[in-house]
Coordinates of C-alpha atoms and ligand atoms in Angstrom, one line a residue:
M8 CA 115.0 -106.7 -66.5
K9 CA 114.2 -107.4 -62.8
V10 CA 112.2 -110.1 -61.1
S11 CA 111.1 -110.4 -57.5
V12 CA 109.9 -113.6 -55.8
R13 CA 108.3 -113.9 -52.4
V14 CA 109.0 -117.3 -50.7
P15 CA 107.5 -118.6 -47.4
A16 CA 109.3 -120.0 -44.4
T17 CA 108.9 -123.7 -43.9
V18 CA 108.8 -126.2 -41.1
A19 CA 110.3 -129.6 -42.1
N20 CA 110.1 -133.1 -40.6
I21 CA 107.0 -132.4 -38.4
G22 CA 107.7 -135.3 -36.1
P23 CA 107.8 -138.6 -38.0
G24 CA 108.5 -137.2 -41.5
F25 CA 112.3 -136.8 -41.4
D26 CA 113.4 -135.4 -44.8
C27 CA 109.9 -136.0 -46.1
L28 CA 107.1 -133.8 -44.5
G29 CA 107.1 -130.0 -44.6
M30 CA 104.7 -127.1 -44.4
A31 CA 104.9 -123.4 -45.5
L32 CA 104.3 -120.6 -43.0
P33 CA 103.4 -117.0 -43.7
I34 CA 106.8 -115.4 -42.9
Y35 CA 108.5 -114.4 -46.2
N36 CA 111.8 -113.7 -47.8
T37 CA 111.8 -111.7 -51.0
I38 CA 114.5 -112.4 -53.6
T39 CA 115.1 -110.0 -56.4
I40 CA 117.3 -110.7 -59.4
E41 CA 118.3 -107.9 -61.8
E42 CA 120.3 -108.2 -65.0
T43 CA 122.8 -105.4 -64.7
V44 CA 123.6 -103.4 -67.8
L45 CA 127.3 -102.9 -67.1
P46 CA 129.3 -105.7 -68.6
G47 CA 132.0 -107.1 -66.3
T48 CA 130.2 -106.2 -63.1
G49 CA 129.8 -109.9 -62.3
I50 CA 127.5 -111.3 -59.6
E51 CA 126.6 -109.0 -56.7
I52 CA 124.6 -110.5 -53.7
N53 CA 123.1 -108.2 -51.0
V54 CA 121.1 -109.2 -48.0
L55 CA 118.7 -106.6 -46.5
A56 CA 117.7 -107.9 -43.1
N57 CA 114.7 -107.1 -40.9
E58 CA 116.5 -106.2 -37.7
D59 CA 113.5 -107.5 -35.6
V60 CA 114.2 -111.0 -36.7
T61 CA 117.8 -111.3 -37.4
D62 CA 121.2 -109.8 -36.6
E63 CA 124.6 -109.4 -38.1
L64 CA 125.9 -112.6 -36.7
S65 CA 123.2 -114.7 -38.4
L66 CA 123.9 -112.9 -41.7
E67 CA 127.3 -114.5 -41.7
H68 CA 125.4 -117.8 -42.6
I69 CA 124.7 -116.3 -46.1
P70 CA 127.8 -116.2 -48.3
M71 CA 127.6 -113.2 -50.6
D72 CA 129.8 -114.5 -53.4
E73 CA 129.8 -117.2 -56.0
N74 CA 130.0 -119.8 -53.2
S75 CA 126.5 -118.9 -52.1
I76 CA 123.7 -121.4 -52.3
I77 CA 121.6 -118.9 -54.2
Y78 CA 124.4 -118.5 -56.9
K79 CA 124.8 -122.3 -57.1
A80 CA 121.1 -122.7 -57.8
V81 CA 121.0 -120.0 -60.4
E82 CA 124.1 -121.4 -62.0
L83 CA 122.6 -124.9 -62.2
L84 CA 119.6 -123.5 -64.0
Y85 CA 121.6 -121.5 -66.5
N86 CA 123.8 -124.5 -67.1
S87 CA 120.8 -126.7 -67.7
I88 CA 120.1 -124.6 -70.8
G89 CA 123.8 -124.3 -71.8
Q90 CA 124.3 -120.8 -70.5
T91 CA 126.4 -119.3 -67.7
P92 CA 125.1 -116.5 -65.4
S93 CA 126.8 -113.2 -65.6
E94 CA 126.1 -109.6 -64.6
L95 CA 123.4 -110.3 -62.0
K96 CA 122.5 -108.3 -59.0
I97 CA 120.7 -110.5 -56.4
T98 CA 119.0 -108.9 -53.4
I99 CA 117.5 -110.9 -50.5
H100 CA 115.0 -109.1 -48.3
S101 CA 115.2 -111.4 -45.3
E102 CA 112.3 -111.7 -42.9
I103 CA 112.7 -115.4 -42.2
P104 CA 115.0 -116.0 -39.1
I105 CA 118.3 -117.5 -40.2
A106 CA 119.8 -120.7 -38.8
K107 CA 116.6 -121.4 -36.8
G108 CA 115.2 -124.4 -38.6
L109 CA 112.6 -122.3 -40.6
G110 CA 113.9 -122.9 -44.1
S111 CA 115.7 -119.7 -44.7
S112 CA 118.3 -121.4 -47.0
A113 CA 115.5 -123.2 -48.9
S114 CA 113.7 -119.9 -49.4
V115 CA 116.7 -118.1 -51.0
I116 CA 117.5 -121.1 -53.2
V117 CA 113.8 -121.3 -54.4
G118 CA 113.5 -117.5 -54.8
G119 CA 116.7 -117.3 -56.7
L120 CA 115.8 -120.1 -59.0
I121 CA 112.3 -118.9 -59.7
A122 CA 113.5 -115.4 -60.4
A123 CA 116.2 -116.6 -62.7
N124 CA 113.7 -118.9 -64.5
E125 CA 111.5 -115.9 -65.1
L126 CA 114.5 -113.9 -66.5
L127 CA 115.3 -116.7 -68.8
G128 CA 111.7 -117.1 -70.2
K129 CA 110.7 -120.0 -68.0
P130 CA 112.8 -122.9 -69.4
A131 CA 112.3 -125.0 -66.2
D132 CA 108.9 -126.4 -65.2
E133 CA 108.0 -127.0 -61.5
A134 CA 109.5 -130.6 -61.6
A135 CA 112.8 -129.2 -62.8
L136 CA 112.8 -126.4 -60.2
L137 CA 112.1 -128.9 -57.4
S138 CA 114.9 -131.1 -58.6
I139 CA 117.5 -128.3 -59.0
A140 CA 116.6 -126.7 -55.7
T141 CA 116.8 -130.1 -53.9
E142 CA 120.2 -130.8 -55.5
V143 CA 121.5 -127.6 -53.9
E144 CA 119.8 -127.9 -50.5
G145 CA 120.4 -131.7 -50.1
H146 CA 116.8 -132.7 -49.1
P147 CA 113.4 -131.8 -50.4
D148 CA 111.3 -131.3 -47.3
N149 CA 111.8 -127.5 -47.0
I150 CA 112.1 -127.0 -50.7
T151 CA 108.8 -128.5 -51.7
P152 CA 106.5 -126.4 -49.4
A153 CA 108.6 -123.3 -50.2
I154 CA 107.7 -123.8 -53.9
I155 CA 104.1 -125.2 -53.8
G156 CA 102.9 -124.1 -50.3
G157 CA 100.7 -126.0 -47.8
L158 CA 101.6 -129.3 -46.1
T159 CA 103.6 -131.4 -48.4
L160 CA 105.2 -134.8 -48.6
S161 CA 108.2 -135.3 -50.9
S162 CA 110.8 -137.8 -51.8
A163 CA 114.1 -137.4 -53.7
E164 CA 114.2 -140.3 -56.1
E165 CA 117.4 -142.0 -57.2
D166 CA 117.3 -140.3 -60.7
G167 CA 117.2 -136.9 -59.0
S168 CA 113.5 -136.3 -59.6
I169 CA 111.3 -135.2 -56.7
V170 CA 107.9 -136.9 -56.0
S171 CA 105.7 -134.4 -54.2
R172 CA 102.1 -134.1 -53.1
N173 CA 100.0 -131.6 -51.1
L174 CA 98.2 -133.1 -48.0
P175 CA 95.3 -131.4 -46.3
W176 CA 96.0 -129.7 -42.9
P177 CA 92.9 -129.5 -40.6
E178 CA 92.1 -125.8 -40.0
E179 CA 91.2 -126.7 -36.4
W180 CA 94.8 -127.5 -35.6
V181 CA 96.9 -124.5 -34.6
L182 CA 100.6 -124.0 -35.3
T183 CA 102.7 -122.2 -32.7
V184 CA 106.3 -121.8 -33.6
C185 CA 108.9 -121.0 -30.9
V186 CA 112.1 -119.5 -32.1
P187 CA 114.9 -119.4 -29.4
E188 CA 117.6 -116.7 -29.6
Y189 CA 120.4 -119.2 -30.1
E190 CA 121.3 -120.5 -33.6
L191 CA 121.9 -124.0 -34.9
A192 CA 123.4 -124.5 -38.3
T193 CA 121.8 -127.5 -40.2
E194 CA 125.3 -129.0 -40.9
I195 CA 125.9 -129.2 -37.2
S196 CA 122.5 -130.6 -36.5
R197 CA 122.9 -133.2 -39.2
S198 CA 126.4 -134.1 -38.0
V199 CA 125.0 -135.7 -34.8
L200 CA 122.8 -138.1 -36.7
P201 CA 123.8 -141.7 -36.9
K202 CA 124.5 -143.3 -40.3
E203 CA 122.3 -146.3 -39.3
V204 CA 119.4 -146.7 -36.9
P205 CA 117.9 -149.7 -35.2
L206 CA 115.2 -151.5 -37.2
T207 CA 112.8 -151.0 -34.3
D208 CA 113.2 -147.2 -34.6
A209 CA 112.7 -147.3 -38.4
V210 CA 109.5 -149.3 -37.8
Y211 CA 108.4 -146.8 -35.1
N212 CA 108.7 -143.9 -37.6
A213 CA 107.0 -145.9 -40.4
Q214 CA 104.0 -146.5 -38.0
R215 CA 103.9 -142.7 -37.0
M216 CA 104.0 -141.6 -40.7
A217 CA 101.0 -143.8 -41.5
M218 CA 99.2 -142.5 -38.4
F219 CA 100.0 -138.9 -39.4
V220 CA 98.5 -139.3 -42.9
Q221 CA 95.3 -141.0 -41.5
A222 CA 95.0 -138.5 -38.7
I223 CA 95.0 -135.4 -41.0
Y224 CA 92.5 -136.9 -43.4
T225 CA 90.1 -137.9 -40.6
K226 CA 91.0 -135.1 -38.1
D227 CA 91.7 -137.7 -35.5
E228 CA 93.2 -135.9 -32.6
E229 CA 94.1 -138.9 -30.5
L230 CA 95.9 -140.6 -33.5
M231 CA 97.8 -137.3 -34.2
K232 CA 99.0 -137.3 -30.6
L233 CA 100.6 -140.7 -31.3
A234 CA 101.8 -139.6 -34.7
L235 CA 103.7 -136.5 -33.8
R236 CA 106.7 -138.5 -32.4
D237 CA 110.0 -139.5 -33.8
K238 CA 113.0 -141.7 -33.2
L239 CA 115.1 -141.0 -36.3
H240 CA 116.4 -137.5 -35.6
Q241 CA 114.9 -135.7 -32.5
P242 CA 116.6 -138.0 -29.9
Y243 CA 120.0 -137.3 -31.3
R244 CA 119.5 -133.5 -31.7
M245 CA 117.9 -133.0 -28.2
K246 CA 121.3 -132.0 -26.7
L247 CA 121.7 -129.2 -29.3
V248 CA 118.3 -127.7 -28.6
P249 CA 118.1 -126.6 -25.0
G250 CA 114.4 -126.1 -24.0
F251 CA 113.0 -128.8 -26.3
D252 CA 112.7 -131.6 -23.7
K253 CA 111.4 -129.2 -21.0
I254 CA 108.7 -127.7 -23.2
S255 CA 107.6 -131.2 -24.3
E256 CA 107.5 -132.3 -20.7
N257 CA 105.6 -129.2 -19.5
L258 CA 103.0 -129.6 -22.2
K259 CA 102.6 -133.4 -21.8
H260 CA 99.4 -133.3 -19.8
E261 CA 97.7 -130.5 -21.8
E262 CA 94.7 -132.2 -23.4
S263 CA 94.6 -129.6 -26.2
V264 CA 98.2 -130.2 -27.3
L265 CA 98.6 -132.7 -30.1
G266 CA 102.4 -132.6 -30.2
V267 CA 105.7 -130.8 -29.8
V268 CA 108.3 -131.4 -32.5
L269 CA 111.5 -129.9 -33.8
S270 CA 111.1 -127.5 -36.7
G271 CA 113.5 -128.9 -39.4
A272 CA 116.9 -129.4 -37.9
G273 CA 116.0 -127.0 -35.0
P274 CA 116.4 -125.0 -32.9
S275 CA 112.9 -123.8 -33.5
I276 CA 110.1 -125.9 -32.0
L277 CA 106.6 -126.4 -33.4
V278 CA 103.7 -126.9 -31.0
V279 CA 100.6 -128.3 -32.7
S280 CA 97.4 -127.8 -30.6
L281 CA 93.7 -127.2 -30.7
K282 CA 92.4 -123.6 -30.4
T283 CA 91.0 -124.3 -27.0
N284 CA 93.3 -123.3 -24.2
L285 CA 95.8 -121.7 -26.6
D286 CA 96.5 -118.9 -24.1
K287 CA 97.3 -121.4 -21.4
V288 CA 99.6 -123.4 -23.7
K289 CA 101.4 -120.2 -24.8
T290 CA 101.8 -119.2 -21.1
I291 CA 103.4 -122.6 -20.3
I292 CA 105.8 -122.2 -23.2
K293 CA 106.7 -118.7 -22.2
E294 CA 107.2 -119.6 -18.6
T295 CA 109.4 -122.6 -19.6
W296 CA 111.7 -120.3 -21.7
D297 CA 111.8 -117.8 -18.8
E298 CA 112.8 -120.6 -16.3
L299 CA 115.6 -121.6 -18.6
S300 CA 116.7 -117.9 -19.1
I301 CA 116.4 -118.3 -22.9
N302 CA 114.9 -115.5 -24.9
A303 CA 112.5 -116.8 -27.5
Q304 CA 109.9 -115.4 -29.9
M305 CA 106.6 -117.2 -30.3
Y306 CA 104.3 -117.0 -33.4
T307 CA 100.9 -118.6 -33.8
L308 CA 100.4 -118.8 -37.5
P309 CA 98.1 -120.2 -40.2
I310 CA 99.6 -122.4 -42.9
D311 CA 100.7 -120.6 -46.1
K312 CA 98.8 -122.4 -48.9
T313 CA 100.4 -120.5 -51.9
G314 CA 104.1 -121.1 -51.8
A315 CA 106.5 -119.0 -53.8
V316 CA 105.0 -116.2 -56.0
V317 CA 106.5 -113.9 -58.5
I318 CA 105.7 -110.3 -57.5
P319 CA 104.5 -108.2 -60.4
E320 CA 106.7 -105.1 -60.9
Ligands
HSE14 N1 115.1 -132.6 -42.9 C1 116.1 -131.7 -42.7 C2 116.8 -132.1 -41.4 C3 115.6 -130.3 -42.6 O1 116.1 -132.4 -40.5 O2 118.1 -132.1 -41.4 C4 116.7 -129.3 -42.5 O3 117.1 -128.8 -43.7

């Protein structure tokens, strides 16, 4: 038996929502798991990359053996029903740029888990999948939108359960994702974060989170401009993400720009804007990368509202 699952890319944090907010984007990895018939063949993991969006160097971030995150996720699921995985061929068709802050790890964890769950006759419900996937990934903000799609808030509770909800995203607000050529591994980007932050910074983010939620429900552009800021992670990561401060600075006076934030742990950057003047905004972004001599791809995308789907054979 063979099952394929298509999983979207994700943008996590979205300004004030460190480890909490995320949204799904229509760039997809497809993960296929096949039970092989030959006993003793063990686990085989293959990655087929789209050469437009990745390269051999970035593929090194995906271990191909039993240390891989995808294997760990699948193993946890099997263990949860008292079994051990064996004789599986896992294939990842990779379209999501790797080590760019677009949730490529979350996508393979989610795809592997959902495919394995189908093979096993669906022993795990959505809550269990969210919980196992978050255990492997470490935080739920990429995992949740990868599974359920759309804009999501999520929280990993002390008992390992995940509280998650979809939030509405105003259609009028456009997402432009900038993906620079350089890579930044999440472990490195997390290693620069402090263990504790000043109370004033925590209060600042609590205020922005409340503003964010109110702004999306009322489509309040001015409130969103205040909301899309952060003091918990972006200031510390700035030095690892050349271009982020300059793009923020160069877009500061554009009336149609609601915010410039790091996508997840970076290095990709998300620009939230209105549709008006989009061409001008994109020109400013492009000119900024050119000035800095950094090659970057830029995608203006809608939000993916579906999340992970099992592809019928
Ligand atoms: N919230 C996470 C971070 C997302 O910023 O480190 C990356 O996995």
